Amino acid sequence: MVLNNIWINPIQEFSYFLFSVKDNQVHQGTGFFIEKDNQTYLVTASHNFFQDKFATQKTADFFYIRLHNNVTNKLEFLQINNNPISKSEKSKNLDINFYKVDIAKQYDLKIVKIKPNCLPTKIICYGFGVVDGNEDNPDLYLESLKPTEFKGNLKFEYNKPLRYFETNELDFDNYVVSYESGTLTKGTSGSPVFTNYSENGVIKSEFAGLIHLRNEQTKLATILRPEIIAELIDEL
């Protein structure tokens, strides 16, 4: 996708609103679509609809995704069974789930293209923050909910792993950005992240990961690396 020399809204079309309701508990998140071998997959953070990133205990048996119907020209909800592809040895500790989906062609799907050699310095993403609503009042989710914009700057050198001070553990799977503008509220986990680069004088966008965690106090966000996601897609 080619962009102008500033960030513009078409990036937000890759982000999709997800929510579930079980026992009057509403869980929300953001997801995106990828393709491999003519099969479409929905991707989101594991903790959106499971108790944690390990995806061992569901918070709902199914969830909904909001899609645009090109035939009726309306937004609609489709139900997705909460049965992601089983975690592999590589993905078992990562906050990401892949759902194999077969969605009718009348629904507008924007597919994210993932390259493993992205080196982000500045990022942008669009996610769907939590709003008040429930299964009896879905209109709050259907028409009025819009994605919010977040921009960040690379906090540490990308080619080096993160080191956690509490445990001295090295993290080779995620990177950290500091907030530049906007915010990442609950519900934005799983959002696709993008960066830009110049090619022959044209500014283009490139996939740069998935929102994993955010800390509103420190104004830092942790992002699952695009090359790690590319490796997981190769396993599908």
PDB file of C-alpha atoms in Angstrom:
ATOM      1  CA  MET A   1       0.000   0.000   0.000  1.00  0.00           C
ATOM      2  CA  VAL A   2       1.475   3.354  -1.043  1.00  0.00           C
ATOM      3  CA  LEU A   3       0.897   6.355   1.187  1.00  0.00           C
ATOM      4  CA  ASN A   4       1.430  10.078   0.877  1.00  0.00           C
ATOM      5  CA  ASN A   5       4.279  11.700   2.761  1.00  0.00           C
ATOM      6  CA  ILE A   6       2.213  11.787   5.959  1.00  0.00           C
ATOM      7  CA  TRP A   7       0.354   9.118   7.899  1.00  0.00           C
ATOM      8  CA  ILE A   8      -3.173   8.820   6.528  1.00  0.00           C
ATOM      9  CA  ASN A   9      -6.278   6.921   7.483  1.00  0.00           C
ATOM     10  CA  PRO A  10      -6.111   3.942   5.070  1.00  0.00           C
ATOM     11  CA  ILE A  11      -3.820   2.192   7.567  1.00  0.00           C
ATOM     12  CA  GLN A  12      -6.764   1.953   9.956  1.00  0.00           C
ATOM     13  CA  GLU A  13      -8.623  -0.252   7.472  1.00  0.00           C
ATOM     14  CA  PHE A  14      -6.357  -3.150   8.459  1.00  0.00           C
ATOM     15  CA  SER A  15      -7.633  -3.064  12.070  1.00  0.00           C
ATOM     16  CA  TYR A  16     -10.836  -4.927  12.994  1.00  0.00           C
ATOM     17  CA  PHE A  17     -12.942  -4.631  16.127  1.00  0.00           C
ATOM     18  CA  LEU A  18     -13.470  -7.833  18.154  1.00  0.00           C
ATOM     19  CA  PHE A  19     -15.590  -8.454  21.240  1.00  0.00           C
ATOM     20  CA  SER A  20     -17.104 -11.271  23.287  1.00  0.00           C
ATOM     21  CA  VAL A  21     -19.685 -11.524  26.051  1.00  0.00           C
ATOM     22  CA  LYS A  22     -19.858 -14.310  28.616  1.00  0.00           C
ATOM     23  CA  ASP A  23     -21.550 -14.207  32.021  1.00  0.00           C
ATOM     24  CA  ASN A  24     -22.138 -10.471  31.503  1.00  0.00           C
ATOM     25  CA  GLN A  25     -18.394  -9.925  31.102  1.00  0.00           C
ATOM     26  CA  VAL A  26     -17.409  -8.034  27.957  1.00  0.00           C
ATOM     27  CA  HIS A  27     -13.970  -8.608  26.440  1.00  0.00           C
ATOM     28  CA  GLN A  28     -12.724  -6.488  23.568  1.00  0.00           C
ATOM     29  CA  GLY A  29      -9.723  -6.453  21.301  1.00  0.00           C
ATOM     30  CA  THR A  30      -8.362  -5.626  17.875  1.00  0.00           C
ATOM     31  CA  GLY A  31      -7.283  -8.019  15.130  1.00  0.00           C
ATOM     32  CA  PHE A  32      -6.130  -8.187  11.522  1.00  0.00           C
ATOM     33  CA  PHE A  33      -6.097 -10.619   8.602  1.00  0.00           C
ATOM     34  CA  ILE A  34      -3.239 -12.420   6.862  1.00  0.00           C
ATOM     35  CA  GLU A  35      -3.227 -15.017   4.091  1.00  0.00           C
ATOM     36  CA  LYS A  36      -1.117 -18.072   3.408  1.00  0.00           C
ATOM     37  CA  ASP A  37      -1.634 -20.635   0.637  1.00  0.00           C
ATOM     38  CA  ASN A  38      -5.043 -19.136  -0.242  1.00  0.00           C
ATOM     39  CA  GLN A  39      -6.220 -19.547   3.361  1.00  0.00           C
ATOM     40  CA  THR A  40      -7.277 -16.518   5.414  1.00  0.00           C
ATOM     41  CA  TYR A  41      -6.340 -16.199   9.088  1.00  0.00           C
ATOM     42  CA  LEU A  42      -7.513 -13.750  11.723  1.00  0.00           C
ATOM     43  CA  VAL A  43      -4.701 -12.680  14.049  1.00  0.00           C
ATOM     44  CA  THR A  44      -5.026 -11.132  17.500  1.00  0.00           C
ATOM     45  CA  ALA A  45      -3.394 -11.127  20.932  1.00  0.00           C
ATOM     46  CA  SER A  46      -3.985 -14.337  22.909  1.00  0.00           C
ATOM     47  CA  HIS A  47      -4.976 -12.515  26.083  1.00  0.00           C
ATOM     48  CA  ASN A  48      -7.949 -10.822  24.401  1.00  0.00           C
ATOM     49  CA  PHE A  49     -10.126 -13.944  24.671  1.00  0.00           C
ATOM     50  CA  PHE A  50      -8.052 -16.144  26.964  1.00  0.00           C
ATOM     51  CA  GLN A  51      -6.935 -15.620  30.550  1.00  0.00           C
ATOM     52  CA  ASP A  52      -3.344 -15.042  29.465  1.00  0.00           C
ATOM     53  CA  LYS A  53      -0.946 -15.200  26.534  1.00  0.00           C
ATOM     54  CA  PHE A  54      -0.583 -18.981  26.838  1.00  0.00           C
ATOM     55  CA  ALA A  55      -4.154 -19.509  25.569  1.00  0.00           C
ATOM     56  CA  THR A  56      -4.953 -22.294  28.016  1.00  0.00           C
ATOM     57  CA  GLN A  57      -8.217 -20.982  29.514  1.00  0.00           C
ATOM     58  CA  LYS A  58     -10.882 -19.273  27.407  1.00  0.00           C
ATOM     59  CA  THR A  59     -12.808 -16.236  28.582  1.00  0.00           C
ATOM     60  CA  ALA A  60     -15.454 -16.949  25.914  1.00  0.00           C
ATOM     61  CA  ASP A  61     -16.385 -19.803  23.593  1.00  0.00           C
ATOM     62  CA  PHE A  62     -16.777 -17.432  20.663  1.00  0.00           C
ATOM     63  CA  PHE A  63     -16.373 -13.772  19.819  1.00  0.00           C
ATOM     64  CA  TYR A  64     -17.608 -11.352  17.176  1.00  0.00           C
ATOM     65  CA  ILE A  65     -15.804  -9.417  14.490  1.00  0.00           C
ATOM     66  CA  ARG A  66     -17.217  -6.298  12.875  1.00  0.00           C
ATOM     67  CA  LEU A  67     -17.024  -6.359   9.066  1.00  0.00           C
ATOM     68  CA  HIS A  68     -18.321  -4.240   6.224  1.00  0.00           C
ATOM     69  CA  ASN A  69     -20.759  -5.997   3.878  1.00  0.00           C
ATOM     70  CA  ASN A  70     -20.125  -4.742   0.342  1.00  0.00           C
ATOM     71  CA  VAL A  71     -23.549  -5.950  -0.831  1.00  0.00           C
ATOM     72  CA  THR A  72     -25.663  -4.198   1.796  1.00  0.00           C
ATOM     73  CA  ASN A  73     -23.083  -1.440   2.421  1.00  0.00           C
ATOM     74  CA  LYS A  74     -23.555  -1.945   6.159  1.00  0.00           C
ATOM     75  CA  LEU A  75     -21.405  -2.976   9.090  1.00  0.00           C
ATOM     76  CA  GLU A  76     -22.279  -6.401  10.493  1.00  0.00           C
ATOM     77  CA  PHE A  77     -21.085  -8.798  13.183  1.00  0.00           C
ATOM     78  CA  LEU A  78     -19.825 -12.275  12.324  1.00  0.00           C
ATOM     79  CA  GLN A  79     -19.304 -14.924  14.966  1.00  0.00           C
ATOM     80  CA  ILE A  80     -15.867 -16.545  15.266  1.00  0.00           C
ATOM     81  CA  ASN A  81     -15.427 -19.711  17.317  1.00  0.00           C
ATOM     82  CA  ASN A  82     -12.708 -19.204  19.911  1.00  0.00           C
ATOM     83  CA  ASN A  83     -10.670 -22.146  18.645  1.00  0.00           C
ATOM     84  CA  PRO A  84      -7.316 -20.813  17.494  1.00  0.00           C
ATOM     85  CA  ILE A  85      -4.701 -22.970  15.851  1.00  0.00           C
ATOM     86  CA  SER A  86      -2.850 -24.911  18.540  1.00  0.00           C
ATOM     87  CA  LYS A  87       0.255 -23.242  19.888  1.00  0.00           C
ATOM     88  CA  SER A  88       3.537 -24.520  18.510  1.00  0.00           C
ATOM     89  CA  GLU A  89       6.752 -24.899  20.468  1.00  0.00           C
ATOM     90  CA  LYS A  90       7.789 -21.488  19.168  1.00  0.00           C
ATOM     91  CA  SER A  91       4.492 -19.689  19.792  1.00  0.00           C
ATOM     92  CA  LYS A  92       3.552 -21.222  23.149  1.00  0.00           C
ATOM     93  CA  ASN A  93       5.010 -18.292  25.117  1.00  0.00           C
ATOM     94  CA  LEU A  94       3.957 -15.569  22.676  1.00  0.00           C
ATOM     95  CA  ASP A  95       0.882 -13.367  22.981  1.00  0.00           C
ATOM     96  CA  ILE A  96      -0.578 -14.202  19.577  1.00  0.00           C
ATOM     97  CA  ASN A  97      -3.336 -16.447  18.225  1.00  0.00           C
ATOM     98  CA  PHE A  98      -4.171 -17.421  14.655  1.00  0.00           C
ATOM     99  CA  TYR A  99      -7.737 -18.345  13.689  1.00  0.00           C
ATOM    100  CA  LYS A 100      -8.431 -20.110  10.420  1.00  0.00           C
ATOM    101  CA  VAL A 101     -11.494 -18.376   8.953  1.00  0.00           C
ATOM    102  CA  ASP A 102     -13.645 -18.726   5.860  1.00  0.00           C
ATOM    103  CA  ILE A 103     -15.490 -15.470   5.328  1.00  0.00           C
ATOM    104  CA  ALA A 104     -17.883 -14.844   2.455  1.00  0.00           C
ATOM    105  CA  LYS A 105     -16.553 -12.676  -0.343  1.00  0.00           C
ATOM    106  CA  GLN A 106     -19.142  -9.953   0.170  1.00  0.00           C
ATOM    107  CA  TYR A 107     -17.288  -8.887   3.308  1.00  0.00           C
ATOM    108  CA  ASP A 108     -14.482  -6.399   2.931  1.00  0.00           C
ATOM    109  CA  LEU A 109     -11.206  -7.887   4.183  1.00  0.00           C
ATOM    110  CA  LYS A 110      -7.949  -5.952   4.091  1.00  0.00           C
ATOM    111  CA  ILE A 111      -5.027  -8.375   4.135  1.00  0.00           C
ATOM    112  CA  VAL A 112      -1.780  -7.430   5.867  1.00  0.00           C
ATOM    113  CA  LYS A 113       1.380  -8.354   3.975  1.00  0.00           C
ATOM    114  CA  ILE A 114       4.185  -9.320   6.323  1.00  0.00           C
ATOM    115  CA  LYS A 115       7.886  -9.097   5.535  1.00  0.00           C
ATOM    116  CA  PRO A 116      10.486 -10.370   8.002  1.00  0.00           C
ATOM    117  CA  ASN A 117      13.101  -7.633   7.443  1.00  0.00           C
ATOM    118  CA  CYS A 118      11.297  -4.580   8.832  1.00  0.00           C
ATOM    119  CA  LEU A 119      13.410  -2.190  10.945  1.00  0.00           C
ATOM    120  CA  PRO A 120      10.982   0.274  12.549  1.00  0.00           C
ATOM    121  CA  THR A 121      12.038   3.532  14.177  1.00  0.00           C
ATOM    122  CA  LYS A 122       8.642   5.268  14.306  1.00  0.00           C
ATOM    123  CA  ILE A 123       5.375   3.352  14.373  1.00  0.00           C
ATOM    124  CA  ILE A 124       1.670   3.992  13.987  1.00  0.00           C
ATOM    125  CA  CYS A 125      -1.323   1.793  14.732  1.00  0.00           C
ATOM    126  CA  TYR A 126      -5.086   1.971  15.027  1.00  0.00           C
ATOM    127  CA  GLY A 127      -6.933   0.025  17.702  1.00  0.00           C
ATOM    128  CA  PHE A 128     -10.394  -0.180  19.213  1.00  0.00           C
ATOM    129  CA  GLY A 129     -10.434   0.941  22.829  1.00  0.00           C
ATOM    130  CA  VAL A 130     -12.989  -0.350  25.320  1.00  0.00           C
ATOM    131  CA  VAL A 131     -16.452   1.203  25.189  1.00  0.00           C
ATOM    132  CA  ASP A 132     -19.503   0.659  27.380  1.00  0.00           C
ATOM    133  CA  GLY A 133     -21.937  -1.812  25.882  1.00  0.00           C
ATOM    134  CA  ASN A 134     -23.317  -5.307  26.169  1.00  0.00           C
ATOM    135  CA  GLU A 135     -25.019  -8.035  24.193  1.00  0.00           C
ATOM    136  CA  ASP A 136     -28.369  -6.262  24.585  1.00  0.00           C
ATOM    137  CA  ASN A 137     -27.103  -3.004  23.113  1.00  0.00           C
ATOM    138  CA  PRO A 138     -24.821  -3.901  20.191  1.00  0.00           C
ATOM    139  CA  ASP A 139     -25.523  -0.665  18.334  1.00  0.00           C
ATOM    140  CA  LEU A 140     -22.873   0.971  20.506  1.00  0.00           C
ATOM    141  CA  TYR A 141     -20.379  -1.319  18.813  1.00  0.00           C
ATOM    142  CA  LEU A 142     -21.815  -1.402  15.328  1.00  0.00           C
ATOM    143  CA  GLU A 143     -21.853   2.080  13.856  1.00  0.00           C
ATOM    144  CA  SER A 144     -20.324   4.616  16.212  1.00  0.00           C
ATOM    145  CA  LEU A 145     -17.118   2.900  17.352  1.00  0.00           C
ATOM    146  CA  LYS A 146     -14.051   4.224  15.540  1.00  0.00           C
ATOM    147  CA  PRO A 147     -10.407   3.180  15.887  1.00  0.00           C
ATOM    148  CA  THR A 148      -8.059   5.496  17.743  1.00  0.00           C
ATOM    149  CA  GLU A 149      -4.637   6.454  16.428  1.00  0.00           C
ATOM    150  CA  PHE A 150      -1.392   5.820  18.296  1.00  0.00           C
ATOM    151  CA  LYS A 151       2.128   6.835  17.308  1.00  0.00           C
ATOM    152  CA  GLY A 152       5.340   5.773  18.997  1.00  0.00           C
ATOM    153  CA  ASN A 153       9.111   5.972  18.737  1.00  0.00           C
ATOM    154  CA  LEU A 154      11.583   3.122  19.106  1.00  0.00           C
ATOM    155  CA  LYS A 155      12.818   3.179  22.720  1.00  0.00           C
ATOM    156  CA  PHE A 156      15.799   0.822  22.507  1.00  0.00           C
ATOM    157  CA  GLU A 157      18.002  -0.424  19.682  1.00  0.00           C
ATOM    158  CA  TYR A 158      15.893  -2.763  17.572  1.00  0.00           C
ATOM    159  CA  ASN A 159      18.597  -5.336  16.837  1.00  0.00           C
ATOM    160  CA  LYS A 160      19.251  -6.022  20.515  1.00  0.00           C
ATOM    161  CA  PRO A 161      17.006  -8.097  22.820  1.00  0.00           C
ATOM    162  CA  LEU A 162      15.137  -6.541  25.712  1.00  0.00           C
ATOM    163  CA  ARG A 163      16.458  -7.211  29.207  1.00  0.00           C
ATOM    164  CA  TYR A 164      14.007  -7.251  32.100  1.00  0.00           C
ATOM    165  CA  PHE A 165      15.509  -5.755  35.247  1.00  0.00           C
ATOM    166  CA  GLU A 166      13.351  -7.810  37.614  1.00  0.00           C
ATOM    167  CA  THR A 167      14.484 -11.194  36.284  1.00  0.00           C
ATOM    168  CA  ASN A 168      17.504 -10.318  34.099  1.00  0.00           C
ATOM    169  CA  GLU A 169      15.669 -12.279  31.397  1.00  0.00           C
ATOM    170  CA  LEU A 170      16.380 -11.552  27.737  1.00  0.00           C
ATOM    171  CA  ASP A 171      13.414 -11.084  25.404  1.00  0.00           C
ATOM    172  CA  PHE A 172      14.167 -11.721  21.728  1.00  0.00           C
ATOM    173  CA  ASP A 173      10.497 -11.620  20.669  1.00  0.00           C
ATOM    174  CA  ASN A 174       9.318  -8.083  21.451  1.00  0.00           C
ATOM    175  CA  TYR A 175      10.479  -4.492  21.150  1.00  0.00           C
ATOM    176  CA  VAL A 176       9.485  -1.329  23.008  1.00  0.00           C
ATOM    177  CA  VAL A 177       8.236   2.052  21.812  1.00  0.00           C
ATOM    178  CA  SER A 178       7.625   5.231  23.777  1.00  0.00           C
ATOM    179  CA  TYR A 179       4.408   7.162  23.283  1.00  0.00           C
ATOM    180  CA  GLU A 180       4.566  10.044  20.802  1.00  0.00           C
ATOM    181  CA  SER A 181       0.878  10.820  20.401  1.00  0.00           C
ATOM    182  CA  GLY A 182      -2.412   9.146  21.166  1.00  0.00           C
ATOM    183  CA  THR A 183      -2.814   6.369  23.686  1.00  0.00           C
ATOM    184  CA  LEU A 184      -3.283   2.612  23.868  1.00  0.00           C
ATOM    185  CA  THR A 185      -6.295   1.824  26.013  1.00  0.00           C
ATOM    186  CA  LYS A 186      -7.611  -1.591  26.941  1.00  0.00           C
ATOM    187  CA  GLY A 187      -9.001  -3.160  23.779  1.00  0.00           C
ATOM    188  CA  THR A 188      -6.152  -2.105  21.503  1.00  0.00           C
ATOM    189  CA  SER A 189      -4.142  -5.280  22.153  1.00  0.00           C
ATOM    190  CA  GLY A 190      -3.700  -7.225  18.934  1.00  0.00           C
ATOM    191  CA  SER A 191      -3.639  -4.116  16.745  1.00  0.00           C
ATOM    192  CA  PRO A 192      -1.398  -4.306  13.679  1.00  0.00           C
ATOM    193  CA  VAL A 193       1.519  -1.890  13.829  1.00  0.00           C
ATOM    194  CA  PHE A 194       3.050  -0.146  10.821  1.00  0.00           C
ATOM    195  CA  THR A 195       6.143   1.902  10.031  1.00  0.00           C
ATOM    196  CA  ASN A 196       7.053   3.865   6.940  1.00  0.00           C
ATOM    197  CA  TYR A 197      10.022   3.923   4.596  1.00  0.00           C
ATOM    198  CA  SER A 198      11.028   5.672   1.401  1.00  0.00           C
ATOM    199  CA  GLU A 199      11.360   3.840  -1.915  1.00  0.00           C
ATOM    200  CA  ASN A 200      12.294   5.835  -5.005  1.00  0.00           C
ATOM    201  CA  GLY A 201      11.034   8.972  -3.343  1.00  0.00           C
ATOM    202  CA  VAL A 202       7.687   7.419  -2.393  1.00  0.00           C
ATOM    203  CA  ILE A 203       6.712   6.870   1.240  1.00  0.00           C
ATOM    204  CA  LYS A 204       5.300   3.380   1.797  1.00  0.00           C
ATOM    205  CA  SER A 205       3.925   1.571   4.824  1.00  0.00           C
ATOM    206  CA  GLU A 206       5.203  -1.725   6.171  1.00  0.00           C
ATOM    207  CA  PHE A 207       3.903  -4.087   8.839  1.00  0.00           C
ATOM    208  CA  ALA A 208       5.908  -3.683  12.048  1.00  0.00           C
ATOM    209  CA  GLY A 209       4.315  -6.039  14.575  1.00  0.00           C
ATOM    210  CA  LEU A 210       1.376  -6.586  16.940  1.00  0.00           C
ATOM    211  CA  ILE A 211       0.505  -4.624  20.082  1.00  0.00           C
ATOM    212  CA  HIS A 212       1.260  -6.914  23.039  1.00  0.00           C
ATOM    213  CA  LEU A 213       1.261  -4.810  26.218  1.00  0.00           C
ATOM    214  CA  ARG A 214       1.100  -1.148  27.176  1.00  0.00           C
ATOM    215  CA  ASN A 215       1.766   0.831  30.333  1.00  0.00           C
ATOM    216  CA  GLU A 216      -0.089   4.114  30.651  1.00  0.00           C
ATOM    217  CA  GLN A 217       2.100   5.217  33.576  1.00  0.00           C
ATOM    218  CA  THR A 218       5.475   4.781  31.883  1.00  0.00           C
ATOM    219  CA  LYS A 219       4.044   5.594  28.426  1.00  0.00           C
ATOM    220  CA  LEU A 220       5.711   2.529  26.931  1.00  0.00           C
ATOM    221  CA  ALA A 221       4.284  -0.212  24.732  1.00  0.00           C
ATOM    222  CA  THR A 222       5.634  -3.665  23.917  1.00  0.00           C
ATOM    223  CA  ILE A 223       5.242  -4.928  20.360  1.00  0.00           C
ATOM    224  CA  LEU A 224       5.661  -8.469  19.053  1.00  0.00           C
ATOM    225  CA  ARG A 225       8.302  -8.314  16.327  1.00  0.00           C
ATOM    226  CA  PRO A 226       7.239  -8.715  12.679  1.00  0.00           C
ATOM    227  CA  GLU A 227       9.997 -11.217  11.910  1.00  0.00           C
ATOM    228  CA  ILE A 228       8.731 -13.444  14.731  1.00  0.00           C
ATOM    229  CA  ILE A 229       5.202 -13.260  13.332  1.00  0.00           C
ATOM    230  CA  ALA A 230       6.558 -14.107   9.868  1.00  0.00           C
ATOM    231  CA  GLU A 231       8.202 -17.230  11.316  1.00  0.00           C
ATOM    232  CA  LEU A 232       4.935 -18.272  12.959  1.00  0.00           C
ATOM    233  CA  ILE A 233       3.078 -17.824   9.672  1.00  0.00           C
ATOM    234  CA  ASP A 234       5.599 -20.131   7.998  1.00  0.00           C
ATOM    235  CA  GLU A 235       4.525 -22.798  10.513  1.00  0.00           C
ATOM    236  CA  LEU A 236       0.827 -22.552   9.655  1.00  0.00           C
TER     237      LEU A 236
END
